[in-house]
Coordinates of C-alpha atoms and ligand atoms in Angstrom, one line a residue:
M1 CA 49.7 26.8 -0.1
I2 CA 52.0 25.4 2.5
K3 CA 51.8 27.2 5.8
N4 CA 55.5 27.2 6.1
N5 CA 57.3 26.8 9.4
I6 CA 54.3 27.4 11.5
V7 CA 55.4 26.9 15.1
K8 CA 52.1 26.8 16.7
R9 CA 49.1 25.4 14.8
D10 CA 45.7 24.0 15.4
K11 CA 46.5 20.2 15.5
S12 CA 42.9 19.3 14.8
E13 CA 42.9 21.2 11.5
Y14 CA 45.7 19.0 10.4
G15 CA 44.3 15.8 11.9
D16 CA 47.5 15.6 13.8
F17 CA 47.5 12.4 15.7
Q18 CA 51.0 10.9 15.5
T19 CA 51.0 7.1 15.5
P20 CA 52.6 5.7 18.6
F21 CA 55.9 4.0 17.6
E22 CA 54.8 0.6 19.2
L23 CA 51.7 0.5 17.0
A24 CA 53.7 1.5 13.9
R25 CA 56.1 -1.4 14.7
K26 CA 53.2 -3.9 15.3
I27 CA 51.8 -3.0 11.9
C28 CA 55.1 -3.4 10.1
R29 CA 55.7 -6.8 11.8
W30 CA 52.2 -7.9 10.7
L31 CA 53.0 -6.7 7.1
K32 CA 56.2 -8.8 7.3
E33 CA 54.2 -11.8 8.3
Q34 CA 52.1 -11.3 5.2
G35 CA 55.2 -11.8 3.2
I36 CA 55.7 -8.1 2.3
E37 CA 59.4 -7.2 1.5
P38 CA 59.3 -3.6 0.1
Q39 CA 62.1 -1.9 -1.7
V40 CA 60.4 1.5 -1.8
L41 CA 58.6 3.1 1.1
V42 CA 56.1 5.9 0.6
E43 CA 54.7 7.7 3.7
P44 CA 52.4 10.4 2.2
T45 CA 51.8 12.4 5.5
C46 CA 54.8 11.2 7.5
G47 CA 54.5 13.5 10.6
C48 CA 57.4 12.9 12.9
G49 CA 58.3 9.7 11.2
N50 CA 57.3 6.8 13.4
F51 CA 56.0 4.7 10.5
I52 CA 59.2 5.3 8.5
L53 CA 61.4 4.4 11.5
A54 CA 59.4 1.2 12.3
A55 CA 59.5 0.2 8.6
L56 CA 63.2 0.7 8.3
E57 CA 63.7 -1.4 11.4
T58 CA 61.5 -4.2 10.1
F59 CA 62.3 -4.4 6.4
P60 CA 66.0 -4.6 5.5
S61 CA 64.9 -4.7 1.9
I62 CA 64.0 -1.0 1.8
Q63 CA 66.3 1.0 -0.6
Y64 CA 64.3 4.2 -1.1
V65 CA 62.1 6.2 1.4
Y66 CA 59.8 9.1 0.5
G67 CA 58.2 10.9 3.4
I68 CA 55.9 13.9 2.7
E69 CA 54.7 16.2 5.4
I70 CA 53.3 19.7 5.5
Y71 CA 54.6 20.8 8.9
K72 CA 58.3 21.8 8.9
P73 CA 59.1 21.0 12.5
Y74 CA 58.0 17.4 11.9
I75 CA 60.3 17.2 8.8
N76 CA 63.2 18.2 11.0
E77 CA 62.3 15.7 13.7
T78 CA 61.9 12.9 11.1
E79 CA 65.2 13.7 9.4
K80 CA 67.0 13.6 12.7
K81 CA 65.4 10.2 13.7
L82 CA 66.5 8.7 10.4
E83 CA 70.1 9.9 10.3
P84 CA 71.6 6.5 11.5
F85 CA 69.9 4.7 8.6
V86 CA 71.2 7.2 6.0
K87 CA 74.7 6.7 7.4
N88 CA 74.7 2.9 8.1
R89 CA 72.5 1.4 5.5
N90 CA 73.1 3.7 2.6
I91 CA 69.4 4.2 2.0
N92 CA 68.1 6.9 -0.2
I93 CA 65.8 8.9 2.1
K94 CA 63.8 12.0 1.0
I95 CA 61.7 13.8 3.5
I96 CA 59.9 16.5 1.6
Q97 CA 57.8 19.4 2.9
D98 CA 54.8 19.5 0.7
D99 CA 51.0 19.2 0.6
V100 CA 49.8 15.6 0.0
F101 CA 47.3 17.0 -2.4
H102 CA 49.9 18.8 -4.5
F103 CA 52.9 16.4 -4.4
Q104 CA 53.4 14.5 -7.6
F105 CA 53.3 10.9 -6.3
S106 CA 53.0 9.7 -9.8
D107 CA 56.7 10.5 -10.4
I108 CA 57.6 7.9 -7.7
A109 CA 55.3 5.3 -9.2
K110 CA 56.9 5.9 -12.6
K111 CA 60.5 5.9 -11.3
H112 CA 60.1 2.6 -9.4
Q113 CA 57.9 0.7 -11.8
S114 CA 59.8 -2.5 -11.4
K115 CA 60.3 -2.3 -7.6
L116 CA 58.0 -3.4 -4.7
I117 CA 56.4 -0.3 -3.2
L118 CA 54.8 -0.1 0.2
V119 CA 52.5 2.9 0.7
L120 CA 52.3 3.1 4.5
G121 CA 50.9 5.7 6.9
N122 CA 48.2 7.4 8.8
P123 CA 46.6 10.3 7.0
P124 CA 44.6 13.0 8.8
W125 CA 41.2 11.9 10.1
V126 CA 39.3 15.1 9.5
T127 CA 36.3 15.8 7.4
N128 CA 36.1 18.7 5.0
S129 CA 33.0 20.1 6.7
G130 CA 35.0 20.1 10.0
L131 CA 37.7 22.0 8.3
S132 CA 35.4 24.5 6.6
V133 CA 34.1 25.3 10.0
K134 CA 37.6 26.2 11.0
E135 CA 38.1 28.0 7.6
S136 CA 41.1 25.8 7.1
G137 CA 43.4 26.0 4.1
N138 CA 44.1 22.3 4.6
L139 CA 41.7 21.1 1.9
P140 CA 42.4 19.4 -1.4
T141 CA 41.7 22.1 -4.0
K142 CA 38.9 21.6 -6.5
S143 CA 41.4 20.9 -9.3
N144 CA 43.2 18.4 -7.1
L145 CA 39.9 16.8 -6.3
K146 CA 39.4 16.5 -10.0
N147 CA 42.7 14.6 -10.1
V148 CA 41.2 12.4 -7.5
A149 CA 38.3 11.8 -9.9
G150 CA 35.1 10.8 -8.5
I151 CA 35.7 11.5 -4.9
E152 CA 32.3 13.3 -4.8
A153 CA 30.8 10.3 -6.3
I154 CA 32.1 8.1 -3.5
T155 CA 31.1 10.3 -0.7
G156 CA 27.9 11.6 -2.3
K157 CA 26.8 14.3 0.0
G158 CA 29.8 16.6 -0.4
N159 CA 31.1 15.8 3.0
F160 CA 34.3 13.7 2.9
D161 CA 37.2 12.8 5.0
I162 CA 40.6 14.2 4.1
G163 CA 42.0 10.8 4.9
E164 CA 39.5 9.4 2.4
S165 CA 40.7 11.6 -0.4
A166 CA 44.3 10.9 0.5
T167 CA 43.6 7.1 0.4
F168 CA 41.7 7.4 -2.8
S169 CA 44.5 9.5 -4.4
M170 CA 47.2 6.9 -3.3
L171 CA 45.2 4.0 -4.8
K172 CA 44.7 5.9 -8.0
T173 CA 48.4 6.6 -8.3
F174 CA 49.8 3.3 -7.1
A175 CA 47.2 0.6 -7.7
E176 CA 49.0 -0.5 -10.9
S177 CA 52.4 -0.6 -9.2
N178 CA 53.9 -3.7 -7.6
G179 CA 53.5 -3.7 -3.9
C180 CA 50.9 -3.0 -1.3
F181 CA 49.1 -0.4 0.7
A182 CA 48.6 -0.1 4.5
F183 CA 46.9 3.0 6.0
L184 CA 45.4 3.6 9.4
I185 CA 42.0 5.2 8.7
K186 CA 38.5 5.4 10.0
N187 CA 36.5 2.2 9.3
I188 CA 33.8 4.3 7.6
V189 CA 36.4 5.4 5.1
I190 CA 37.4 1.8 4.4
K191 CA 33.7 1.1 3.8
N192 CA 33.4 4.0 1.4
I193 CA 36.5 2.9 -0.5
I194 CA 35.2 -0.7 -0.9
Q195 CA 31.8 0.6 -1.8
S196 CA 33.3 2.7 -4.5
Q197 CA 35.2 -0.3 -6.0
Q198 CA 32.1 -1.2 -8.0
Q199 CA 32.6 2.1 -9.8
F200 CA 36.4 2.6 -9.9
A201 CA 37.6 -1.0 -9.8
F202 CA 41.2 -0.4 -8.7
P203 CA 43.3 -3.5 -9.3
I204 CA 43.7 -4.3 -5.6
S205 CA 43.2 -7.5 -3.8
D206 CA 43.5 -9.3 -0.4
L207 CA 41.6 -6.4 1.2
R208 CA 41.7 -6.4 5.0
Q209 CA 40.4 -4.2 7.8
I210 CA 42.2 -4.9 11.0
D211 CA 40.5 -3.0 13.8
I212 CA 42.5 -1.0 16.3
D213 CA 41.5 0.5 19.6
A214 CA 41.5 4.2 18.5
K215 CA 40.6 5.4 22.0
K216 CA 43.6 3.7 23.5
E217 CA 46.0 4.6 20.6
F218 CA 44.9 8.1 19.7
N219 CA 42.3 9.0 22.3
A220 CA 39.8 9.3 19.4
N221 CA 36.2 8.2 19.8
V222 CA 35.9 6.6 16.4
D223 CA 36.1 3.1 14.9
A224 CA 39.3 2.8 12.9
G225 CA 41.6 0.2 11.6
L226 CA 44.5 -0.7 9.3
F227 CA 43.3 -0.9 5.7
F228 CA 45.5 -3.3 3.8
A229 CA 45.5 -4.1 0.0
R230 CA 47.8 -5.6 -2.5
F231 CA 48.4 -3.7 -5.7
N232 CA 48.1 -4.8 -9.3
E233 CA 46.0 -7.9 -8.6
T234 CA 42.4 -8.1 -9.2
S235 CA 40.0 -10.1 -7.2
A236 CA 36.5 -10.0 -5.7
V237 CA 36.3 -6.8 -3.7
D238 CA 35.2 -8.4 -0.4
C239 CA 37.0 -6.8 2.5
C240 CA 37.8 -9.1 5.4
V241 CA 37.6 -7.8 8.9
A242 CA 39.6 -8.9 11.9
E243 CA 39.2 -7.6 15.4
S244 CA 42.9 -7.3 15.9
F245 CA 46.3 -8.2 14.5
D246 CA 46.4 -11.6 16.1
Q247 CA 42.7 -12.6 15.6
P248 CA 41.2 -14.5 12.7
V249 CA 38.8 -12.9 10.3
I250 CA 35.4 -12.3 11.9
R251 CA 33.4 -11.3 8.9
S252 CA 33.7 -9.9 5.4
F253 CA 31.8 -7.1 3.8
G254 CA 31.5 -5.8 0.3
W255 CA 29.5 -6.4 -2.8
T256 CA 27.5 -9.5 -3.3
N257 CA 24.8 -10.0 -5.9
H258 CA 24.9 -6.2 -6.7
K259 CA 24.2 -5.3 -3.1
F260 CA 26.6 -3.8 -0.7
V261 CA 26.5 -5.5 2.7
A262 CA 28.2 -5.4 6.0
D263 CA 28.4 -9.2 6.7
I264 CA 28.4 -11.3 3.6
E265 CA 27.9 -14.7 5.3
R266 CA 25.0 -13.6 7.5
Y267 CA 23.5 -11.8 4.5
K268 CA 23.4 -14.9 2.4
K269 CA 21.0 -16.5 4.8
C270 CA 18.4 -13.7 4.6
A271 CA 19.1 -12.2 1.2
E272 CA 15.5 -13.0 0.0
F273 CA 14.2 -10.2 2.2
D274 CA 16.5 -7.6 0.7
G275 CA 14.1 -6.0 -1.7
V276 CA 11.6 -3.1 -1.4
S277 CA 9.7 -2.2 1.7
P278 CA 5.9 -2.7 1.1
E279 CA 5.4 0.7 2.8
I280 CA 7.3 4.0 2.5
W281 CA 9.4 4.7 5.6
R282 CA 9.2 8.3 6.8
Q283 CA 11.6 10.4 8.8
G284 CA 10.2 12.2 11.8
L285 CA 9.5 15.9 11.9
K286 CA 12.2 18.6 11.8
H287 CA 11.8 22.1 13.2
D288 CA 15.2 23.2 14.5
C289 CA 13.6 25.3 17.2
A290 CA 13.4 23.0 20.2
A291 CA 13.5 25.9 22.6
V292 CA 10.0 27.0 21.4
M293 CA 8.4 24.1 19.8
E294 CA 9.1 21.3 22.4
L295 CA 7.0 21.4 25.5
A296 CA 7.1 19.2 28.6
T297 CA 3.9 18.1 30.3
T298 CA 4.0 19.1 34.0
E299 CA 1.5 19.3 36.8
N300 CA 1.0 22.9 36.0
G301 CA 0.6 22.6 32.2
Y302 CA 3.1 22.8 29.4
K303 CA 6.6 24.1 30.0
N304 CA 9.2 24.9 27.3
N305 CA 12.8 24.0 27.7
Q306 CA 13.6 27.4 29.2
N307 CA 11.3 26.2 32.0
K308 CA 8.7 28.8 31.1
T309 CA 5.0 27.9 31.5
V310 CA 3.3 27.9 28.1
N311 CA -0.3 28.7 28.0
I312 CA -1.6 27.8 24.5
E313 CA -4.6 25.9 23.0
P314 CA -3.9 22.2 23.2
D315 CA -5.1 21.5 19.6
L316 CA -1.8 21.8 17.9
V317 CA 0.2 20.2 20.6
Y318 CA 1.1 16.5 20.0
P319 CA 2.9 13.9 22.0
L320 CA 6.5 13.6 20.8
L321 CA 9.1 10.8 20.9
K322 CA 12.9 11.1 20.2
S323 CA 15.4 8.3 19.4
S324 CA 16.2 7.9 23.0
D325 CA 12.6 7.2 23.8
L326 CA 12.3 4.3 21.4
K327 CA 13.3 1.7 23.9
G328 CA 10.5 -0.7 24.6
Q329 CA 8.5 -2.8 22.2
V330 CA 5.3 -0.9 22.8
I331 CA 5.3 2.8 23.7
T332 CA 2.3 4.3 25.4
K333 CA 3.8 7.2 27.3
T334 CA 5.8 10.3 26.8
N335 CA 6.4 13.5 28.7
R336 CA 7.4 15.4 25.6
N337 CA 5.2 17.3 23.3
V338 CA 5.7 19.3 20.1
I339 CA 3.7 22.1 18.5
V340 CA 2.7 21.1 15.0
P341 CA 1.6 24.2 13.1
Q342 CA 1.3 22.6 9.7
T343 CA -0.2 19.4 8.4
L344 CA 1.7 19.5 5.1
V345 CA 5.1 20.9 4.2
G346 CA 4.7 24.5 3.0
Q347 CA 1.2 24.9 4.3
N348 CA 0.2 28.5 4.9
T349 CA 0.2 29.3 8.7
D350 CA -1.9 32.5 8.5
Y351 CA -4.8 30.6 10.0
L352 CA -2.9 30.4 13.4
A353 CA -3.6 34.1 14.2
T354 CA -7.4 33.6 13.9
D355 CA -8.0 30.0 14.9
F356 CA -5.3 29.5 17.6
P357 CA -4.5 33.0 18.9
L358 CA -2.6 31.9 22.0
T359 CA -0.5 29.5 20.0
F360 CA 0.2 32.2 17.4
D361 CA 1.1 34.8 20.1
Y362 CA 3.5 32.3 21.7
L363 CA 5.2 31.4 18.4
D364 CA 5.3 35.0 17.3
K365 CA 6.9 36.1 20.5
H366 CA 9.8 33.9 19.6
R367 CA 9.9 34.7 15.9
E368 CA 13.6 35.7 16.3
L369 CA 14.5 32.1 17.1
F370 CA 12.7 30.8 14.0
D371 CA 14.4 33.5 11.9
K372 CA 17.8 32.3 13.2
R373 CA 17.3 28.8 11.9
K374 CA 20.4 28.1 9.7
S375 CA 19.1 25.5 7.3
V376 CA 18.2 26.9 3.9
I377 CA 15.1 24.7 3.8
Y378 CA 13.4 27.4 6.0
K379 CA 14.1 30.3 3.6
N380 CA 11.0 31.9 2.0
K381 CA 8.7 29.4 3.7
P382 CA 5.6 30.3 5.7
L383 CA 6.1 31.5 9.3
F384 CA 7.0 28.7 11.8
S385 CA 7.5 26.1 9.1
I386 CA 8.4 22.6 9.9
F387 CA 9.5 19.7 7.7
G388 CA 8.9 15.9 7.7
I389 CA 5.1 16.4 8.0
G390 CA 2.3 14.9 6.0
D391 CA -0.8 12.7 6.2
Y392 CA 1.5 9.9 7.5
S393 CA 2.4 12.0 10.6
F394 CA -1.2 11.9 11.8
K395 CA -1.7 8.1 11.4
P396 CA -2.7 6.9 14.9
F397 CA -0.5 3.8 15.0
K398 CA 3.2 3.8 14.1
V399 CA 6.0 1.4 13.9
A400 CA 9.2 3.3 14.6
I401 CA 13.0 2.9 14.9
S402 CA 15.8 5.2 16.0
G403 CA 18.3 6.2 13.3
L404 CA 21.0 7.0 15.8
Y405 CA 21.3 4.0 18.1
K406 CA 23.1 0.8 17.6
Q407 CA 20.0 -1.3 17.9
T408 CA 17.5 -2.8 15.4
Q409 CA 14.4 -3.3 17.5
F410 CA 11.2 -1.8 16.1
S411 CA 8.7 -0.3 18.5
L412 CA 5.0 0.0 18.2
V413 CA 3.8 3.6 19.1
L414 CA 0.2 3.9 20.2
P415 CA -1.8 7.1 20.4
I416 CA -1.5 9.0 23.6
E417 CA -4.6 10.7 25.0
N418 CA -6.3 10.1 21.7
K419 CA -3.6 11.9 19.8
P420 CA -1.2 10.5 17.2
V421 CA 2.4 10.6 18.5
M422 CA 4.9 12.6 16.5
L423 CA 8.5 11.4 16.1
D424 CA 11.5 13.7 15.7
D425 CA 13.8 13.7 12.8
T426 CA 16.2 11.2 14.4
C427 CA 13.6 8.5 14.0
Y428 CA 12.0 6.7 11.1
F429 CA 8.5 5.2 11.1
L430 CA 5.6 3.7 9.2
G431 CA 2.1 5.0 9.9
F432 CA -1.1 2.8 10.1
D433 CA -4.8 3.3 10.6
S434 CA -5.3 0.1 12.6
L435 CA -3.7 -1.4 15.6
E436 CA -3.9 -4.8 14.0
E437 CA -2.0 -3.8 10.9
A438 CA 0.7 -1.9 12.9
T439 CA 1.1 -4.8 15.3
C440 CA 1.5 -7.3 12.4
V441 CA 4.1 -5.2 10.8
M442 CA 6.0 -4.6 14.0
Y443 CA 5.9 -8.3 14.7
C444 CA 7.3 -9.1 11.2
L445 CA 10.0 -6.5 11.4
N446 CA 11.2 -8.0 14.7
Q447 CA 11.4 -11.5 13.4
P448 CA 14.9 -13.0 13.1
E449 CA 14.8 -12.9 9.3
I450 CA 14.5 -9.1 9.1
Q451 CA 16.7 -8.6 12.2
N452 CA 19.4 -10.7 10.6
L453 CA 19.1 -8.8 7.4
L454 CA 19.4 -5.5 9.2
H455 CA 22.5 -6.7 11.0
S456 CA 24.0 -7.8 7.8
I457 CA 23.5 -4.6 5.9
V458 CA 24.0 -1.9 8.6
F459 CA 27.5 -0.4 9.1
W460 CA 27.5 0.4 12.8
N461 CA 30.2 3.0 12.5
A462 CA 28.2 5.4 10.3
K463 CA 27.0 8.6 12.0
R464 CA 23.4 7.7 11.3
V465 CA 23.3 3.9 11.4
I466 CA 19.8 3.3 10.3
T467 CA 18.8 5.3 7.3
K468 CA 15.7 5.5 5.1
D469 CA 17.7 3.8 2.3
I470 CA 18.3 0.8 4.6
L471 CA 14.8 0.6 5.8
M472 CA 13.4 0.8 2.3
R473 CA 15.3 -2.4 1.5
L474 CA 13.4 -4.5 4.2
D475 CA 10.8 -6.5 2.3
Y476 CA 8.8 -7.9 5.2
F477 CA 5.9 -9.0 2.9
P478 CA 7.0 -12.7 2.6
I479 CA 7.1 -12.9 6.4
L480 CA 3.7 -11.3 6.6
Q481 CA 2.5 -14.1 4.3
R482 CA 4.1 -16.8 6.5
I483 CA 3.3 -15.7 10.0
E484 CA 1.3 -17.9 12.2
I485 CA -1.6 -15.7 13.3
S486 CA -2.0 -17.6 16.6
K487 CA 1.6 -16.9 17.5
M488 CA 1.3 -13.3 16.6
L489 CA -1.9 -13.0 18.7
E490 CA -0.1 -14.6 21.6
Y491 CA 2.7 -12.1 21.2
A492 CA 0.1 -9.2 21.1
E493 CA -1.5 -10.5 24.3
R494 CA 1.9 -10.6 26.1
Q495 CA 2.4 -7.0 25.0
Q496 CA -1.1 -6.3 26.4
L497 CA -2.3 -5.2 23.0
T498 CA -6.0 -5.7 22.6
L499 CA -6.5 -6.7 19.0
T500 CA -9.8 -7.3 17.3
K501 CA -9.2 -11.0 16.6
S502 CA -12.1 -11.3 14.2
I503 CA -10.1 -9.2 11.7
F504 CA -7.7 -12.1 11.4
L505 CA -9.9 -15.0 12.1
Q506 CA -13.2 -14.3 10.4
N507 CA -12.6 -11.8 7.7
P508 CA -10.2 -13.7 5.5
S509 CA -9.0 -10.8 3.5
F510 CA -7.1 -7.8 4.7
T511 CA -5.9 -5.2 2.3
F512 CA -2.2 -4.7 2.9
G513 CA 0.8 -2.9 1.8
R514 CA 2.5 -3.3 -1.5
Q515 CA 0.5 -2.6 -4.6
H516 CA -2.6 -3.1 -2.4
Q517 CA -2.3 -6.8 -2.7
E518 CA -5.1 -8.8 -1.1
F519 CA -3.4 -10.7 1.6
L520 CA -5.3 -13.8 2.7
W521 CA -4.7 -14.7 6.3
K522 CA -4.3 -18.3 7.1
Ligands
LIG601 C1 47.4 11.5 11.7 S1 48.9 12.3 11.6 C2 49.9 11.0 11.2 C3 51.3 11.2 11.1 C4 52.2 10.0 10.7 N1 51.7 9.5 9.4 C5 52.1 9.0 11.7 O1 51.4 7.9 11.4 O2 52.5 9.1 12.8 C6 48.7 13.2 10.1 C7 49.8 14.0 9.6 O3 49.4 14.6 8.4 C8 50.0 15.9 8.3 N2 49.2 16.6 7.3 C9 48.0 17.2 7.5 N3 47.6 17.8 6.4 C10 48.6 17.5 5.4 C11 48.7 17.8 4.1 N4 47.8 18.5 3.4 N5 49.8 17.4 3.4 C12 50.8 16.7 4.0 N6 50.7 16.4 5.4 C13 49.6 16.8 6.0 C14 49.9 16.4 9.7 O4 50.8 17.4 10.0 C15 50.2 15.1 10.5 O5 51.6 15.0 10.8

């Protein structure tokens, strides 16, 4: 339902960032350079009309304009701005107050079948989960989402961008028209649309992402760009990326050989390593109760993050690393600790009261904070339950990487004070029993082949850049087979790692990784 004539409203609920006129003009001029001469202009969420104004100024060919906007004051403002064009150029202009998810855009597509249509604009950049938090009514309804068939399939996890569903809906309606599409959207939405092309195969071609400085233009801390596509033409779905309107293409991303990659040229050079990881990558542990579970080591013993001294048995306290700690190549120190009350997910924790009474009393004193944990995963689970815990968590040597940071270096994590180090759930890791094995794998993962592969498949604008899915694609086994042991040992020496060389040099076989293949060292 349209919240009619609302005078004051929450701008963020409506993703209300009006495009500066200069940027709208720049985009229109760039479109003109691409040979675009539209007869029909469609602006699906036109706001106060800057795109329409810039388009009318740039394209004398425009005969029809359709602007849709939910917010009445903007309709008035747009109509006023466009008055001179109605009078002087006899253009048929309709600025309509409606919801982009209700308006029948298909009527426009049908009516102007033989004309060149330009769908131009900047839809709201908000996610539905952001809106649900605000209990917003500005969401595509379920039935409308059905019209936008498959949006869930694209976005997967039920969290999608309103701009994404608007883009998807416009492509569905107009892809078979004549003309083109130009939307300012988040780059992650462009990626999702291109990724979904394998499934939906809209007849669109000449796909481009032209990056803009969203901080400067909209004061938004997000990677965004102009997404351009020509309708009614089929081609390979690669999307070419340029850093700005006057720069050449810097890379292209899309589907190649049934894999979706971020940099096609770079990927081609290392595609042989895009396979299945010889070992299973694990996410670190999750407890959602940092105030109680995380302890700092101080001169006076453990302190929790309320700065309270915590006097408990040390047995269940393990060193902890977070994403921000995974900086060096070899990690041997941390000031953080975490209480690990279970060795397996779902393990009964009754034993705590008898075996570790101080730990039990401390946790029990804060039971309220555990009960407040929002995630459903903790419902009906043993007291003080944690997740992301298993045999692998207690392996003494780990190779780890942060899921949040824009870096691809793998770190070797060594036991601290004879205890295996835990990682939190922002990190991923492989666990090993021997330093030799862990060092070899860390060395392989940091070789240019795997680093190049990671750089070619990672989309840096995702919220979590490195994921388990990405890591499971890294087949480092061929590198393991090829490494020169002497170089690896030199590297280990530089990192001050004392490896038992005889494992490599005398014992010719070393059971390793995938399908327990016997790997013969050179
Ligand atoms: C990012 S602003 C861009 C406005 C305009 N396209 C421009 O580029 O300047 C998004 C616009 O979408 C409008 N809007 C938000 N939800 C809408 C909906 N469900 N239907 C139609 N317009 C909507 C907002 O009021 C706002 O004017």
